[in-house]
Amino acid sequence: MKILQAASEAFPFCKTGGLADVIGALSQKLGAAGHDVLLFLPKYRAVEAAQLRGGIAYSLDIPFGSGSVQVWLRYMQWRSVSVQFIDCPTLFDRDGIYGKDGRDHADNDLRFAVFSRAVLEGAKAMGFKPDIVHLHDWQAALAAAYLKKQYGRDPFFAQSASVLTVHNIAYQGAFPARSMLQAGFSRSDLRSAALGAGSAARYSFLKAGLACADWLTTVSPTYAREVQGRDNGQGMETVMRRRRSRLRGIVNGIDLDYWNPARDAFLPQRYSFGDLAGKTACKKAFLAECRLRGGERLPLVGMVARLDPQKGWDLAMKAMAPHLRRCRMVAIGEGDPRLAAAVSKWAARHRGVVHFHCGYSEDLAHRVYAASDMLLMPSRFEPCGLGQMIAMRYACVPVVARTGGLMDTVREDGPDADGFTAESGDARDFSRAVGRALQAWAGPGWKDRVQAGLRRDSSWDASVRRYLELFERAVSDRRAQAASGARA
């Protein structure tokens, strides 16, 4: 199949979180499976010029509102994937992918509406006629609406099926009505259910995509059920329930070659599943680096998460309070400045016992996973989560909230128990789960739990098979619709 992927970030080119890891790995796996994959990304300032070996491939005038916006397509071949960067300096050549200093860029509506339309115009300019247009989150979701409304009668896309994957429904791209009008949609479009009309004042790029895409996916089966309810639907539950027959939950995988302690260049000493001695060396080095005193004979608790209320940092601080004499803790994250200040102040009160690094670096994250005995994920909601799967790869036992993809990937009980779980949003219950983990650490069953995590298959193989099954069905449906002469 010809598969067009469009997203706002992908590792190793541009990254703010797990979305980038997913897009990079999924694209490569689809390409390695023999499919023709074309990945569209914005050309941010952070994308290094050295990565763009093909120079300017095309110069395009993108229809936008009553005029047009000039963009350039910059090409590179990345192993099995072709990558086209949408280069528009006025929109993307700036610090920060989505914003700066904790504030969104004021023109994100313009930036990602232009990106969404440029994806389709770019495919046409290249002659890449996709079987599947696979879009990710609100930043690319508007392409599904363009495909249905502006390109509905375009023979180039007559047999192209659209799939929109929701990685986090809390981020919706909500803007005033004028943003949709500027993007080229009419007032009658805004009033129609086909565009997922919001309130009179705010319209969501994500909701437009949810209403218009041929198929929808979320990044875990449990999350697919949760987003149909009021508690986790974030205002999108009605459209998700309406489209549930076209909704699938496919859990993410991780790149097992990249997240591999036996070959990880970031670690002071590598280790394998059969010989975990190197993990002890990683822990010793990290304790010294973070000046965590007396920690060699105690469990080390890690936390790697975006500084956002969703991730439960406040819950983690409350839950850990009664346990700090029994362990040491290291945490890293970036995001909300107020939350960063609160965590920094808390860590300062427990200097020598807790170390907090405000900011994210790839090498530091790897070393936290390798050094830690257990990883905290007290998320209030978690569409999938990658940290728990990465932790298991590094012989680190996850302690997680029972929500979303964490429920699909971590078990506390049974012969394959590989972690500890607690009620989502409940600091007391999470503290009890931490207590059970700390008690188990010194017992004979700890190694069994570690080994169960190491045996868990967190690869992309099963997930890619499920995506391809969905793509094949979507293509079949689209061809039947094209034969009948109507886009559903």
mmCIF file of C-alpha atoms in Angstrom, residues 172-401:
data_model
loop_
_atom_site.group_PDB
_atom_site.id
_atom_site.type_symbol
_atom_site.label_atom_id
_atom_site.label_comp_id
_atom_site.label_asym_id
_atom_site.label_seq_id
_atom_site.Cartn_x
_atom_site.Cartn_y
_atom_site.Cartn_z
ATOM 1 C CA GLN A 172 -8.091 19.395 20.662
ATOM 2 C CA GLY A 173 -6.940 22.467 18.744
ATOM 3 C CA ALA A 174 -9.901 24.651 19.760
ATOM 4 C CA PHE A 175 -10.068 28.008 17.987
ATOM 5 C CA PRO A 176 -12.609 30.730 17.134
ATOM 6 C CA ALA A 177 -14.924 30.293 14.154
ATOM 7 C CA ARG A 178 -12.824 32.767 12.169
ATOM 8 C CA SER A 179 -9.956 30.260 12.205
ATOM 9 C CA MET A 180 -12.096 27.713 10.352
ATOM 10 C CA LEU A 181 -13.292 30.375 7.919
ATOM 11 C CA GLN A 182 -9.715 31.487 7.311
ATOM 12 C CA ALA A 183 -8.787 27.863 6.665
ATOM 13 C CA GLY A 184 -11.256 27.785 3.780
ATOM 14 C CA PHE A 185 -14.421 26.302 5.273
ATOM 15 C CA SER A 186 -17.764 28.016 4.760
ATOM 16 C CA ARG A 187 -20.285 29.092 7.371
ATOM 17 C CA SER A 188 -22.573 26.316 6.183
ATOM 18 C CA ASP A 189 -19.696 23.882 6.779
ATOM 19 C CA LEU A 190 -19.422 25.182 10.317
ATOM 20 C CA ARG A 191 -23.114 24.559 10.907
ATOM 21 C CA SER A 192 -22.988 21.013 9.546
ATOM 22 C CA ALA A 193 -22.576 17.897 11.623
ATOM 23 C CA ALA A 194 -20.174 16.670 8.942
ATOM 24 C CA LEU A 195 -17.568 19.154 10.180
ATOM 25 C CA GLY A 196 -18.137 18.367 13.833
ATOM 26 C CA ALA A 197 -19.461 21.797 14.700
ATOM 27 C CA GLY A 198 -18.597 22.935 18.216
ATOM 28 C CA SER A 199 -20.022 25.825 20.193
ATOM 29 C CA ALA A 200 -20.805 29.124 18.502
ATOM 30 C CA ALA A 201 -17.525 30.512 19.814
ATOM 31 C CA ARG A 202 -14.992 27.652 19.552
ATOM 32 C CA TYR A 203 -14.302 25.038 16.897
ATOM 33 C CA SER A 204 -11.966 22.107 17.241
ATOM 34 C CA PHE A 205 -9.601 20.861 14.560
ATOM 35 C CA LEU A 206 -9.673 17.478 16.298
ATOM 36 C CA LYS A 207 -13.465 17.296 16.307
ATOM 37 C CA ALA A 208 -13.553 18.136 12.600
ATOM 38 C CA GLY A 209 -11.183 15.246 11.970
ATOM 39 C CA LEU A 210 -13.146 12.882 14.196
ATOM 40 C CA ALA A 211 -16.314 13.684 12.282
ATOM 41 C CA CYS A 212 -14.769 13.422 8.811
ATOM 42 C CA ALA A 213 -12.158 10.647 8.892
ATOM 43 C CA ASP A 214 -13.182 7.277 7.472
ATOM 44 C CA TRP A 215 -11.806 5.435 10.492
ATOM 45 C CA LEU A 216 -10.670 6.436 13.987
ATOM 46 C CA THR A 217 -8.164 4.815 16.305
ATOM 47 C CA THR A 218 -6.859 5.460 19.781
ATOM 48 C CA VAL A 219 -3.585 4.157 21.144
ATOM 49 C CA SER A 220 -5.003 1.458 23.403
ATOM 50 C CA PRO A 221 -8.235 -0.581 23.617
ATOM 51 C CA THR A 222 -9.096 0.676 27.109
ATOM 52 C CA TYR A 223 -8.657 4.295 26.034
ATOM 53 C CA ALA A 224 -10.995 3.674 23.088
ATOM 54 C CA ARG A 225 -13.680 2.760 25.616
ATOM 55 C CA GLU A 226 -12.820 5.567 28.033
ATOM 56 C CA VAL A 227 -13.108 8.388 25.490
ATOM 57 C CA GLN A 228 -16.738 7.452 24.872
ATOM 58 C CA GLY A 229 -17.597 8.452 28.454
ATOM 59 C CA ARG A 230 -17.954 11.850 30.068
ATOM 60 C CA ASP A 231 -15.061 11.391 32.510
ATOM 61 C CA ASN A 232 -12.407 10.865 29.833
ATOM 62 C CA GLY A 233 -14.083 12.074 26.640
ATOM 63 C CA GLN A 234 -13.043 15.681 27.282
ATOM 64 C CA GLY A 235 -16.161 16.930 25.506
ATOM 65 C CA MET A 236 -15.635 14.607 22.524
ATOM 66 C CA GLU A 237 -17.571 11.669 23.972
ATOM 67 C CA THR A 238 -20.666 12.324 21.854
ATOM 68 C CA VAL A 239 -18.840 12.185 18.526
ATOM 69 C CA MET A 240 -16.783 9.197 19.722
ATOM 70 C CA ARG A 241 -19.922 7.281 20.663
ATOM 71 C CA ARG A 242 -21.573 8.224 17.392
ATOM 72 C CA ARG A 243 -18.602 6.836 15.479
ATOM 73 C CA ARG A 244 -17.849 3.830 17.682
ATOM 74 C CA SER A 245 -18.493 1.377 14.834
ATOM 75 C CA ARG A 246 -15.513 3.028 13.073
ATOM 76 C CA LEU A 247 -13.340 3.248 16.191
ATOM 77 C CA ARG A 248 -10.529 0.855 17.104
ATOM 78 C CA GLY A 249 -8.017 0.778 19.952
ATOM 79 C CA ILE A 250 -4.510 -0.331 18.969
ATOM 80 C CA VAL A 251 -1.902 -0.281 21.707
ATOM 81 C CA ASN A 252 1.436 1.336 20.880
ATOM 82 C CA GLY A 253 4.689 -0.552 20.809
ATOM 83 C CA ILE A 254 8.239 0.605 21.439
ATOM 84 C CA ASP A 255 11.364 0.358 19.311
ATOM 85 C CA LEU A 256 13.156 -2.629 20.834
ATOM 86 C CA ASP A 257 16.378 -1.845 18.988
ATOM 87 C CA TYR A 258 16.521 1.678 20.377
ATOM 88 C CA TRP A 259 15.321 0.838 23.900
ATOM 89 C CA ASN A 260 17.810 -1.958 24.494
ATOM 90 C CA PRO A 261 20.113 -1.884 27.546
ATOM 91 C CA ALA A 262 22.455 -4.340 25.842
ATOM 92 C CA ARG A 263 23.264 -1.777 23.128
ATOM 93 C CA ASP A 264 22.351 1.543 24.749
ATOM 94 C CA ALA A 265 25.184 4.027 24.157
ATOM 95 C CA PHE A 266 23.806 6.370 26.838
ATOM 96 C CA LEU A 267 24.544 3.927 29.678
ATOM 97 C CA PRO A 268 27.799 3.827 31.648
ATOM 98 C CA GLN A 269 27.618 0.033 31.535
ATOM 99 C CA ARG A 270 25.375 -2.081 29.340
ATOM 100 C CA TYR A 271 23.528 -5.159 30.472
ATOM 101 C CA SER A 272 21.379 -7.919 29.040
ATOM 102 C CA PHE A 273 18.366 -9.956 30.091
ATOM 103 C CA GLY A 274 20.625 -12.860 31.009
ATOM 104 C CA ASP A 275 23.108 -10.769 33.001
ATOM 105 C CA LEU A 276 21.750 -7.788 34.936
ATOM 106 C CA ALA A 277 25.010 -6.959 36.713
ATOM 107 C CA GLY A 278 25.388 -3.852 34.577
ATOM 108 C CA LYS A 279 22.166 -2.440 36.026
ATOM 109 C CA THR A 280 23.775 -2.313 39.462
ATOM 110 C CA ALA A 281 26.677 -0.348 37.977
ATOM 111 C CA CYS A 282 24.242 2.063 36.271
ATOM 112 C CA LYS A 283 22.441 2.617 39.572
ATOM 113 C CA LYS A 284 25.660 3.238 41.494
ATOM 114 C CA ALA A 285 26.886 5.774 38.931
ATOM 115 C CA PHE A 286 23.563 7.574 38.832
ATOM 116 C CA LEU A 287 23.265 7.808 42.627
ATOM 117 C CA ALA A 288 26.696 9.452 42.703
ATOM 118 C CA GLU A 289 25.820 11.796 39.842
ATOM 119 C CA CYS A 290 22.624 12.951 41.597
ATOM 120 C CA ARG A 291 24.267 13.051 45.041
ATOM 121 C CA LEU A 292 21.671 10.753 46.532
ATOM 122 C CA ARG A 293 23.319 9.587 49.743
ATOM 123 C CA GLY A 294 23.084 6.090 51.161
ATOM 124 C CA GLY A 295 21.065 4.750 48.264
ATOM 125 C CA GLU A 296 23.052 1.732 47.153
ATOM 126 C CA ARG A 297 21.207 -0.637 49.491
ATOM 127 C CA LEU A 298 17.811 0.965 48.952
ATOM 128 C CA PRO A 299 15.456 0.828 45.966
ATOM 129 C CA LEU A 300 15.691 3.735 43.538
ATOM 130 C CA VAL A 301 12.326 5.077 42.369
ATOM 131 C CA GLY A 302 12.253 6.917 39.029
ATOM 132 C CA MET A 303 9.755 9.156 37.296
ATOM 133 C CA VAL A 304 10.036 10.392 33.697
ATOM 134 C CA ALA A 305 7.024 12.438 32.639
ATOM 135 C CA ARG A 306 5.854 15.667 31.124
ATOM 136 C CA LEU A 307 5.154 18.342 33.740
ATOM 137 C CA ASP A 308 1.403 18.344 33.312
ATOM 138 C CA PRO A 309 -1.445 17.713 35.778
ATOM 139 C CA GLN A 310 -2.419 14.692 33.675
ATOM 140 C CA LYS A 311 0.769 12.908 34.712
ATOM 141 C CA GLY A 312 -0.057 13.074 38.431
ATOM 142 C CA TRP A 313 3.056 14.797 39.792
ATOM 143 C CA ASP A 314 1.048 16.089 42.753
ATOM 144 C CA LEU A 315 -0.172 12.552 43.423
ATOM 145 C CA ALA A 316 3.391 11.251 43.236
ATOM 146 C CA MET A 317 4.626 13.752 45.826
ATOM 147 C CA LYS A 318 1.791 12.890 48.228
ATOM 148 C CA ALA A 319 2.167 9.155 47.653
ATOM 149 C CA MET A 320 5.930 9.168 48.222
ATOM 150 C CA ALA A 321 5.852 11.233 51.419
ATOM 151 C CA PRO A 322 5.595 8.276 53.852
ATOM 152 C CA HIS A 323 8.162 6.179 51.967
ATOM 153 C CA LEU A 324 11.186 8.441 51.510
ATOM 154 C CA ARG A 325 13.114 6.847 54.380
ATOM 155 C CA ARG A 326 12.895 3.502 52.601
ATOM 156 C CA CYS A 327 14.107 4.552 49.140
ATOM 157 C CA ARG A 328 15.705 7.225 46.983
ATOM 158 C CA MET A 329 13.939 8.999 44.128
ATOM 159 C CA VAL A 330 14.966 10.655 40.873
ATOM 160 C CA ALA A 331 12.565 12.479 38.551
ATOM 161 C CA ILE A 332 12.885 14.370 35.283
ATOM 162 C CA GLY A 333 10.373 16.349 33.255
ATOM 163 C CA GLU A 334 9.616 19.601 31.477
ATOM 164 C CA GLY A 335 6.432 21.547 30.866
ATOM 165 C CA ASP A 336 4.213 23.641 33.135
ATOM 166 C CA PRO A 337 6.450 26.241 34.882
ATOM 167 C CA ARG A 338 4.240 26.360 37.983
ATOM 168 C CA LEU A 339 4.340 22.600 38.350
ATOM 169 C CA ALA A 340 8.094 22.653 37.770
ATOM 170 C CA ALA A 341 8.468 25.155 40.619
ATOM 171 C CA ALA A 342 6.343 23.008 42.946
ATOM 172 C CA VAL A 343 8.314 19.829 42.227
ATOM 173 C CA SER A 344 11.633 21.689 42.534
ATOM 174 C CA LYS A 345 10.607 23.062 45.932
ATOM 175 C CA TRP A 346 9.529 19.591 47.093
ATOM 176 C CA ALA A 347 12.803 18.017 45.948
ATOM 177 C CA ALA A 348 14.797 20.768 47.682
ATOM 178 C CA ARG A 349 13.078 19.932 50.979
ATOM 179 C CA HIS A 350 14.304 16.350 50.571
ATOM 180 C CA ARG A 351 17.791 17.089 49.275
ATOM 181 C CA GLY A 352 19.976 14.005 49.259
ATOM 182 C CA VAL A 353 16.916 11.759 49.088
ATOM 183 C CA VAL A 354 15.083 13.178 46.047
ATOM 184 C CA HIS A 355 16.721 14.553 42.906
ATOM 185 C CA PHE A 356 14.650 16.465 40.335
ATOM 186 C CA HIS A 357 15.956 17.551 36.949
ATOM 187 C CA CYS A 358 13.733 20.173 35.318
ATOM 188 C CA GLY A 359 14.020 19.634 31.589
ATOM 189 C CA TYR A 360 14.181 16.676 29.267
ATOM 190 C CA SER A 361 17.190 15.080 27.638
ATOM 191 C CA GLU A 362 17.202 11.773 25.838
ATOM 192 C CA ASP A 363 20.389 10.488 27.446
ATOM 193 C CA LEU A 364 19.195 11.343 30.962
ATOM 194 C CA ALA A 365 15.896 9.524 30.393
ATOM 195 C CA HIS A 366 17.752 6.382 29.329
ATOM 196 C CA ARG A 367 19.933 6.518 32.430
ATOM 197 C CA VAL A 368 16.924 6.964 34.723
ATOM 198 C CA TYR A 369 15.291 3.825 33.307
ATOM 199 C CA ALA A 370 18.548 1.882 33.607
ATOM 200 C CA ALA A 371 19.320 2.986 37.170
ATOM 201 C CA SER A 372 15.835 2.782 38.677
ATOM 202 C CA ASP A 373 14.360 -0.268 40.356
ATOM 203 C CA MET A 374 10.800 0.974 39.858
ATOM 204 C CA LEU A 375 9.075 3.656 37.785
ATOM 205 C CA LEU A 376 6.118 5.764 38.916
ATOM 206 C CA MET A 377 3.256 6.558 36.523
ATOM 207 C CA PRO A 378 0.381 7.977 38.637
ATOM 208 C CA SER A 379 -1.426 9.391 35.588
ATOM 209 C CA ARG A 380 -4.958 10.703 35.945
ATOM 210 C CA PHE A 381 -5.490 9.391 32.430
ATOM 211 C CA GLU A 382 -3.040 7.793 30.028
ATOM 212 C CA PRO A 383 -4.028 7.018 26.427
ATOM 213 C CA CYS A 384 -1.261 4.444 26.141
ATOM 214 C CA GLY A 385 1.963 5.325 27.898
ATOM 215 C CA LEU A 386 5.394 4.212 26.746
ATOM 216 C CA GLY A 387 7.300 4.607 29.995
ATOM 217 C CA GLN A 388 5.926 1.434 31.555
ATOM 218 C CA MET A 389 7.010 -0.652 28.549
ATOM 219 C CA ILE A 390 10.435 1.003 28.388
ATOM 220 C CA ALA A 391 10.882 0.436 32.126
ATOM 221 C CA MET A 392 10.246 -3.288 31.753
ATOM 222 C CA ARG A 393 12.897 -3.449 29.010
ATOM 223 C CA TYR A 394 15.398 -2.016 31.499
ATOM 224 C CA ALA A 395 14.477 -4.417 34.352
ATOM 225 C CA CYS A 396 12.596 -1.626 36.099
ATOM 226 C CA VAL A 397 9.185 -2.468 37.596
ATOM 227 C CA PRO A 398 6.356 0.009 36.843
ATOM 228 C CA VAL A 399 3.951 1.279 39.498
ATOM 229 C CA VAL A 400 0.996 2.695 37.578
ATOM 230 C CA ALA A 401 -2.541 4.007 37.803
#
